[in-house]
C-alpha positions as CSV (number, residue, x, y, z in Angstrom):
1,X,52.4,40.6,98.7
2,X,51.2,43.1,101.6
3,X,53.0,42.3,105.3
4,X,50.1,41.2,106.7
5,X,50.3,38.3,104.0
6,X,53.8,37.8,104.4
7,X,53.4,37.9,108.0
8,X,51.1,35.1,108.2
9,X,52.5,33.3,105.4
10,X,56.2,33.4,107.7
11,X,54.1,32.5,111.2
12,X,52.8,29.4,109.6
13,X,56.4,28.1,108.3
14,X,58.0,28.7,111.5
15,X,54.5,26.9,113.1
16,X,55.7,24.2,110.7
17,X,59.1,23.5,110.5
18,X,60.3,22.2,114.0
19,X,64.2,22.1,112.7
20,X,64.2,26.2,111.6
21,X,62.8,26.4,115.4
22,X,65.7,24.6,116.9
23,X,68.2,25.9,114.9
24,X,66.5,29.6,115.6
25,X,67.2,28.5,118.9
26,X,70.3,27.2,118.9
27,X,71.8,30.3,117.3
28,X,69.2,32.5,119.3
29,X,66.8,34.2,116.8
30,X,64.0,35.7,116.7
31,X,62.2,33.5,114.1
32,X,60.2,36.9,113.8
33,X,63.4,38.4,112.6
34,X,63.8,36.2,109.8
35,X,62.6,37.3,106.2
36,X,60.8,35.9,103.2
37,X,64.2,35.7,101.7
38,X,65.3,33.8,104.0
39,X,62.5,31.1,104.5
40,X,62.4,30.7,100.9
41,X,66.2,29.7,100.6
42,X,65.4,27.5,103.4
43,X,62.5,26.2,101.5
44,X,64.2,25.5,98.5
45,X,67.5,23.7,100.4
46,X,65.5,21.5,102.7
47,X,66.7,18.9,101.3
48,X,70.5,19.9,101.5
49,X,70.2,20.4,105.4
50,X,68.5,17.6,105.8
51,X,71.4,15.5,104.8
52,X,73.9,18.1,106.7
53,X,71.7,17.6,109.5
54,X,72.1,13.3,109.3
55,X,75.9,13.6,107.6
56,X,76.2,15.7,111.2
57,X,74.3,13.0,113.2
58,X,76.1,9.8,112.0
59,X,79.3,11.1,112.8
60,X,78.4,12.2,116.3
61,X,77.3,8.2,116.5
62,X,81.1,7.2,114.7
63,X,82.8,10.0,117.1
64,X,81.0,8.0,120.0
65,X,82.1,4.8,118.9
66,X,86.0,5.2,118.0
67,X,86.0,6.9,122.0
68,X,84.5,4.1,123.3
69,X,87.0,2.1,121.9
70,X,90.3,4.1,122.5
71,X,88.9,4.9,126.1
72,X,90.6,1.3,127.2
73,X,93.6,1.9,125.5
74,X,93.9,5.6,126.8
75,X,93.5,4.4,130.8
76,X,95.6,1.4,129.9
77,X,98.4,4.5,128.8
78,X,98.0,6.7,132.0
79,X,98.7,3.3,133.9
80,X,102.0,2.5,132.7
81,X,102.8,6.5,132.4
82,X,103.0,6.7,129.2
83,X,101.0,9.6,129.1
84,X,100.2,12.4,131.3
85,X,97.0,12.8,133.1
């Protein structure tokens, strides 16, 4: 495959894959700097990456619920002088 064809395939993948673009934005990586081996790995591992993203999202929700449940306890403990502010 010539360099031009590979560039076109990479550009199509990037334009069709918002998660990949978000990942690159988050880590300040240029989507143009990612090579075809990395794209191939991402495509083959997409189910695992989706499961990882879903897991982190679910944990975020769970963490918010736990914090919400304990915030009243913390406020009460501070009011009683049991913990430092």
